[in-house]
Short mmCIF file of C-alpha atoms in Angstrom, two decimals:
data_model
loop_
_atom_site.label_atom_id
_atom_site.label_comp_id
_atom_site.label_asym_id
_atom_site.label_seq_id
_atom_site.Cartn_x
_atom_site.Cartn_y
_atom_site.Cartn_z
CA UNK H 1499 -8.80 -2.91 -9.74
CA UNK H 1500 -6.46 -2.09 -6.53
CA UNK H 1501 -5.59 1.58 -5.79
CA UNK H 1502 -1.95 1.34 -5.60
CA UNK H 1503 0.63 4.45 -4.57
CA UNK H 1504 4.44 5.36 -4.61
CA UNK H 1505 6.32 6.25 -2.88
CA UNK H 1506 9.40 7.44 -4.14
CA UNK H 1507 11.76 9.51 -1.29
CA UNK H 1508 14.38 11.56 -2.68
CA UNK H 1509 17.42 13.59 -2.11
CA UNK H 1510 19.25 14.53 -4.61
CA UNK H 1511 18.17 12.43 -7.55
CA UNK H 1512 19.74 14.33 -10.45
CA UNK H 1513 22.43 11.92 -10.38
CA UNK H 1514 23.03 9.63 -12.92
CA UNK H 1515 19.56 10.28 -14.18
CA UNK H 1516 18.06 8.48 -10.79
CA UNK H 1517 15.31 10.32 -11.09
CA UNK H 1518 13.22 10.28 -14.57
CA UNK H 1519 14.30 6.79 -15.59
CA UNK H 1520 12.56 5.67 -12.04
CA UNK H 1521 9.86 8.08 -13.07
CA UNK H 1522 9.83 6.88 -17.15
CA UNK H 1523 9.57 2.71 -15.73
CA UNK H 1524 6.24 3.39 -13.22
CA UNK H 1525 4.78 5.28 -16.59
CA UNK H 1526 5.58 1.72 -18.40
CA UNK H 1527 4.33 -0.57 -15.84
CA UNK H 1528 1.62 -1.86 -17.32
CA UNK H 1529 -0.81 -0.96 -14.11
CA UNK H 1530 -0.79 2.66 -13.48
CA UNK H 1531 -0.40 4.05 -9.56
CA UNK H 1532 -0.46 7.42 -8.08
CA UNK H 1533 3.62 8.98 -7.66
CA UNK H 1534 3.76 10.49 -4.44
CA UNK H 1535 8.24 11.96 -4.29
CA UNK H 1536 8.92 13.37 -0.54
CA UNK H 1537 12.49 15.69 -1.16
CA UNK H 1538 14.29 15.73 1.61
CA UNK H 1539 15.63 19.11 1.22
CA UNK H 1540 17.41 18.65 -2.05
CA UNK H 1541 20.05 20.85 -3.52
CA UNK H 1542 20.99 19.75 -6.87
CA UNK H 1543 18.04 21.31 -9.37
CA UNK H 1544 15.94 18.01 -8.53
CA UNK H 1545 13.56 20.78 -6.42
CA UNK H 1546 13.32 22.44 -9.47
CA UNK H 1547 12.98 19.29 -12.53
CA UNK H 1548 10.55 17.44 -10.56
CA UNK H 1549 7.00 19.94 -10.73
CA UNK H 1550 8.45 20.79 -13.75
CA UNK H 1551 9.23 17.31 -15.35
CA UNK H 1552 6.45 14.97 -13.75
CA UNK H 1553 3.18 17.94 -13.01
CA UNK H 1554 1.06 14.81 -11.44
CA UNK H 1555 2.58 13.77 -9.00
CA UNK H 1556 1.99 14.22 -5.53
CA UNK H 1557 4.79 16.76 -4.86
CA UNK H 1558 6.05 16.75 -0.70
CA UNK H 1559 9.10 18.60 -0.43
CA UNK H 1560 10.77 18.96 2.97
CA UNK H 1561 13.12 21.78 4.18
CA UNK H 1562 15.08 19.02 5.61
CA UNK H 1563 16.68 15.88 5.60
CA UNK H 1564 14.10 13.13 7.49
CA UNK H 1565 15.33 10.05 6.03
CA UNK H 1566 14.41 7.65 4.36
CA UNK H 1567 11.62 6.03 7.20
CA UNK H 1568 10.60 9.44 8.15
CA UNK H 1569 9.65 10.47 4.55
CA UNK H 1570 8.40 7.36 3.40
CA UNK H 1571 6.36 7.83 6.35
CA UNK H 1572 4.31 11.20 5.21
CA UNK H 1573 3.68 9.61 2.11
CA UNK H 1574 2.60 6.37 3.49
CA UNK H 1575 0.11 8.62 5.56
CA UNK H 1576 -0.99 10.66 2.82
CA UNK H 1577 -1.84 6.79 0.75
CA UNK H 1578 -3.67 6.41 3.55
CA UNK H 1579 -5.48 8.69 4.33
CA UNK H 1580 -6.96 8.81 0.61
CA UNK H 1581 -7.77 5.60 0.62
CA UNK H 1582 -4.81 3.34 -0.93
CA UNK H 1583 -5.01 -0.86 -1.31
CA UNK H 1584 -0.96 -0.75 -1.27
CA UNK H 1585 1.60 1.32 -1.36
CA UNK H 1586 5.14 0.94 -3.04
CA UNK H 1587 7.91 1.63 -1.58
CA UNK H 1588 10.09 2.83 -4.30
CA UNK H 1589 14.03 3.88 -4.40
CA UNK H 1590 15.10 6.90 -6.00
CA UNK H 1591 17.87 5.44 -7.82
CA UNK H 1592 15.55 2.07 -8.86
CA UNK H 1593 13.31 1.70 -11.61
CA UNK H 1594 10.89 -1.45 -12.38
CA UNK H 1595 10.49 -3.58 -15.08
CA UNK H 1596 6.65 -3.26 -16.41
CA UNK H 1597 5.04 -6.23 -15.67
CA UNK H 1598 6.51 -5.71 -12.05
CA UNK H 1599 3.43 -4.24 -10.12
CA UNK H 1600 1.20 -5.95 -12.01
CA UNK H 1601 2.77 -9.84 -10.79
CA UNK H 1602 3.37 -8.72 -7.33
CA UNK H 1603 -0.16 -7.92 -7.90
CA UNK H 1604 -1.31 -10.97 -8.48
CA UNK H 1605 1.06 -13.21 -5.58
CA UNK H 1606 -0.08 -10.81 -3.06
CA UNK H 1607 -2.99 -12.07 -0.22
CA UNK H 1608 -3.81 -8.77 0.69
CA UNK H 1609 -1.04 -9.15 3.94
CA UNK H 1610 2.39 -9.94 3.06
CA UNK H 1611 4.68 -8.22 2.08
CA UNK H 1612 5.96 -8.44 -1.55
CA UNK H 1613 8.89 -8.21 -3.92
CA UNK H 1614 10.04 -9.25 -7.10
CA UNK H 1615 13.81 -9.72 -8.08
CA UNK H 1616 16.64 -7.24 -7.22
CA UNK H 1617 19.14 -7.18 -10.27
CA UNK H 1618 21.75 -4.83 -11.09
CA UNK H 1619 21.29 -1.04 -13.04
CA UNK H 1620 22.04 -2.61 -16.20
CA UNK H 1621 19.99 -6.03 -14.40
CA UNK H 1622 23.30 -8.05 -16.09
CA UNK H 1623 23.30 -9.62 -12.03
CA UNK H 1624 21.46 -10.28 -9.85
CA UNK H 1625 21.93 -7.04 -7.14
CA UNK H 1626 25.08 -7.73 -4.62
CA UNK H 1627 23.60 -7.45 -1.60
CA UNK H 1628 20.01 -8.49 -2.56
CA UNK H 1629 22.16 -12.09 -2.85
CA UNK H 1630 21.47 -12.72 0.77
CA UNK H 1631 17.58 -12.37 0.50
CA UNK H 1632 17.59 -15.33 -1.43
CA UNK H 1633 18.61 -17.51 1.56
CA UNK H 1634 15.35 -18.71 2.79
CA UNK H 1635 14.28 -19.58 -1.38
CA UNK H 1636 17.58 -19.96 -2.37
CA UNK H 1637 17.04 -23.85 -2.39
CA UNK H 1638 13.14 -24.33 -3.41
CA UNK H 1639 14.23 -21.74 -6.36
CA UNK H 1640 16.96 -24.03 -6.98
CA UNK H 1641 14.92 -27.63 -7.59
CA UNK H 1642 12.19 -26.04 -9.39
CA UNK H 1643 14.76 -24.05 -11.90
CA UNK H 1644 17.05 -26.67 -12.21
CA UNK H 1645 14.27 -29.90 -11.46
CA UNK H 1646 11.63 -28.64 -12.46
CA UNK H 1647 12.82 -26.03 -15.28
CA UNK H 1648 10.15 -24.29 -13.37
CA UNK H 1649 9.67 -21.07 -11.39
CA UNK H 1650 6.87 -21.14 -8.83
CA UNK H 1651 4.72 -17.21 -7.97
CA UNK H 1652 6.34 -16.50 -4.98
CA UNK H 1653 8.96 -17.74 -2.53
CA UNK H 1654 8.81 -17.02 1.01
CA UNK H 1655 12.31 -15.83 2.08
CA UNK H 1656 13.71 -13.45 4.79
CA UNK H 1657 14.74 -9.86 5.19
CA UNK H 1658 14.69 -7.98 1.64
CA UNK H 1659 15.94 -4.43 1.56
CA UNK H 1660 13.30 -1.40 1.11
CA UNK H 1661 14.07 -0.05 -2.43
CA UNK H 1662 11.28 -2.33 -3.72
CA UNK H 1663 8.11 -2.47 -1.75
CA UNK H 1664 5.17 -3.87 -2.42
CA UNK H 1665 2.89 -3.57 0.88
CA UNK H 1666 -1.05 -3.87 1.77
CA UNK H 1667 -2.52 -2.00 3.82
CA UNK H 1668 -3.70 -4.44 5.81
CA UNK H 1669 0.53 -5.07 6.56
CA UNK H 1670 0.84 -1.07 7.05
CA UNK H 1671 -1.67 -1.53 9.91
CA UNK H 1672 -0.56 -3.91 11.79
CA UNK H 1673 3.51 -3.08 11.59
CA UNK H 1674 2.88 0.56 10.87
CA UNK H 1675 5.58 3.15 9.82
CA UNK H 1676 8.75 3.52 9.88
CA UNK H 1677 11.03 3.36 13.84
CA UNK H 1678 11.87 7.37 13.87
CA UNK H 1679 15.17 6.34 15.89
CA UNK H 1680 17.27 5.05 12.40
CA UNK H 1681 16.88 7.74 10.70
CA UNK H 1682 19.50 6.47 7.35
CA UNK H 1683 19.67 2.80 6.75
CA UNK H 1684 18.73 -0.59 8.79
CA UNK H 1685 15.22 1.18 9.35
CA UNK H 1686 14.10 -2.01 6.72
CA UNK H 1687 15.94 -4.00 9.20
CA UNK H 1688 13.97 -3.22 12.20
CA UNK H 1689 11.23 -3.29 10.13
CA UNK H 1690 11.31 -7.10 8.73
CA UNK H 1691 12.62 -7.25 12.55
CA UNK H 1692 8.34 -6.29 13.29
CA UNK H 1693 7.14 -8.55 10.31
CA UNK H 1694 8.66 -11.51 12.06
CA UNK H 1695 7.66 -10.98 15.54
CA UNK H 1696 3.39 -10.31 13.79
CA UNK H 1697 4.13 -13.52 11.82
CA UNK H 1698 4.37 -11.47 8.75
CA UNK H 1699 5.96 -13.04 5.53
CA UNK H 1700 8.17 -11.88 2.72
CA UNK H 1701 7.01 -12.89 -0.56
CA UNK H 1702 9.76 -12.87 -3.51
CA UNK H 1703 8.68 -12.88 -7.03
CA UNK H 1704 11.04 -13.84 -9.36
CA UNK H 1705 9.40 -13.84 -12.86
CA UNK H 1706 9.70 -9.66 -12.88
CA UNK H 1707 12.67 -7.26 -12.05
CA UNK H 1708 13.79 -4.24 -10.72
CA UNK H 1709 16.68 -2.69 -11.55
CA UNK H 1710 18.56 -0.81 -8.92
CA UNK H 1711 21.18 1.59 -9.79
CA UNK H 1712 23.86 1.32 -7.00
CA UNK H 1713 26.64 -0.92 -5.89
CA UNK H 1714 26.65 -2.97 -2.22
CA UNK H 1715 24.82 -0.69 0.22
CA UNK H 1716 24.66 2.73 -2.78
CA UNK H 1717 26.31 5.98 -0.76
CA UNK H 1718 29.30 4.26 0.98
CA UNK H 1719 30.02 7.44 3.02
CA UNK H 1720 26.01 7.90 4.42
CA UNK H 1721 26.48 3.77 5.10
CA UNK H 1722 29.34 4.22 7.52
CA UNK H 1723 28.07 7.43 9.50
CA UNK H 1724 27.05 6.05 12.50
CA UNK H 1725 27.55 2.05 11.58
CA UNK H 1726 28.78 1.03 14.60
CA UNK H 1727 25.60 2.79 16.33
CA UNK H 1728 23.22 1.78 14.19
CA UNK H 1729 23.83 -1.34 14.91
CA UNK H 1730 23.76 -1.96 18.71
CA UNK H 1731 20.67 0.44 17.56
CA UNK H 1732 18.97 -2.49 15.87
CA UNK H 1733 19.50 -4.90 18.27
CA UNK H 1734 18.23 -3.09 21.41
CA UNK H 1735 14.90 -2.31 18.64
CA UNK H 1736 14.98 -5.89 18.62
CA UNK H 1737 11.54 -7.72 19.51
CA UNK H 1738 12.07 -10.67 19.25
CA UNK H 1739 15.00 -10.72 21.65
CA UNK H 1740 14.96 -9.84 25.22
CA UNK H 1741 17.58 -7.50 27.29
CA UNK H 1742 19.68 -10.92 27.85
CA UNK H 1743 20.26 -12.12 23.80
CA UNK H 1744 20.74 -7.79 23.30
CA UNK H 1745 23.65 -8.44 25.38
CA UNK H 1746 24.97 -11.65 24.19
CA UNK H 1747 25.06 -10.02 20.38
CA UNK H 1748 26.10 -6.74 21.52
CA UNK H 1749 29.47 -8.48 22.96
CA UNK H 1750 29.24 -10.35 19.79
CA UNK H 1751 29.49 -6.40 18.47
CA UNK H 1752 32.21 -5.48 20.21
CA UNK H 1753 34.92 -7.91 19.45
CA UNK H 1754 34.36 -6.92 16.23
CA UNK H 1755 35.70 -4.13 17.53
CA UNK H 1756 38.89 -5.84 18.25
CA UNK H 1757 38.91 -7.19 14.48
CA UNK H 1758 41.77 -6.42 11.76
CA UNK H 1759 39.16 -6.88 9.46
CA UNK H 1760 36.75 -4.14 10.85
CA UNK H 1761 39.21 -1.75 12.85
CA UNK H 1762 38.93 2.05 11.47
CA UNK H 1763 37.44 4.80 13.07
CA UNK H 1764 33.51 4.04 12.80
CA UNK H 1765 34.91 0.13 14.33
CA UNK H 1766 37.48 0.32 17.51
CA UNK H 1767 36.54 0.06 20.91
CA UNK H 1768 36.33 3.59 21.57
CA UNK H 1769 33.84 3.93 19.39
CA UNK H 1770 31.73 1.33 20.71
CA UNK H 1771 32.02 2.76 24.45
CA UNK H 1772 30.59 6.02 22.81
CA UNK H 1773 27.60 4.99 21.30
CA UNK H 1774 27.65 2.31 23.88
CA UNK H 1775 26.25 5.29 25.77
CA UNK H 1776 24.59 7.48 22.90
CA UNK H 1777 22.26 3.81 23.56
CA UNK H 1778 22.03 4.33 26.91
CA UNK H 1779 20.87 7.98 26.81
CA UNK H 1780 18.25 6.64 24.25
CA UNK H 1781 17.24 3.61 26.47
CA UNK H 1782 13.67 5.50 27.71
CA UNK H 1783 12.50 6.20 24.10
CA UNK H 1784 14.03 2.06 23.11
CA UNK H 1785 12.54 1.10 25.56
CA UNK H 1786 9.14 2.65 24.64
CA UNK H 1787 9.27 2.28 20.91
CA UNK H 1788 9.58 -2.31 21.99
CA UNK H 1789 6.04 -1.49 23.47
CA UNK H 1790 4.37 -0.06 21.31
CA UNK H 1791 5.80 -2.03 18.42
CA UNK H 1792 4.40 -4.96 20.14
CA UNK H 1793 1.35 -3.83 19.75
CA UNK H 1794 -1.06 -4.68 17.02
CA UNK H 1795 -1.65 -0.65 15.69
CA UNK H 1796 -0.34 1.65 12.35
CA UNK H 1797 2.81 3.01 14.71
CA UNK H 1798 4.94 5.42 13.78
CA UNK H 1799 2.53 7.19 11.94
CA UNK H 1800 0.44 9.08 13.69
CA UNK H 1801 -3.14 8.31 12.06
#
């Protein structure tokens, strides 16, 4: 039996009964896991409710909001220090099918990232943003489904949202934790870029599910906050591309700032100039992150 730690980053998780639904799905799982809940300074009663309702969880309340990535790094570090074999990252607004962990473990090669099919909250259709993740596996899955009428246990695919990631410890020791330059959103895209650089695969398990109770990107206010900065930073931190390609991609973002459909208080030329100044101000940190992330090491975990 493999030792699996589930990490849930909580922030005002009482909304729509998210944390109760998430924990109920873990308790009904065919594979038991040790659950770590890292609370990012909730103010809606989460901090009082979780320790009382779920006394068996490893409760790690934080005094301030650390963001998704750094809060997960705390849980990942704990799992590594306590001899975990796998780490399952699970969003507070997500719930698992009972056999999801079992089927993900069954296809794991001990090195690749594994994720189930992401559905919307009620399971009536595929999560809207997850449709983009099906691009690489799309043709093979269609062939198997429509011609052979049988899906394979897993398919290699591209980037998948970190709402449900099963991560072998070997992967974490190679890639590390989340880059602290990303506070909320895009940290999983940066992580995927690092996986691509080091040749780590992403496997999709199509015959089990995760239910993600959100519309599009989830919290739109949080998603749009510093969105342009994240887009520029994501390109700057991508270790798969050099400076010239980064400049080219920045130019494409600048052109988008002129387009009518994206013209907003986030996307305009003045905002582009402001955020580029922020990038320049943090260029040493960006250069340091690029250098460290090219190495095989548990970056950002301080272990």
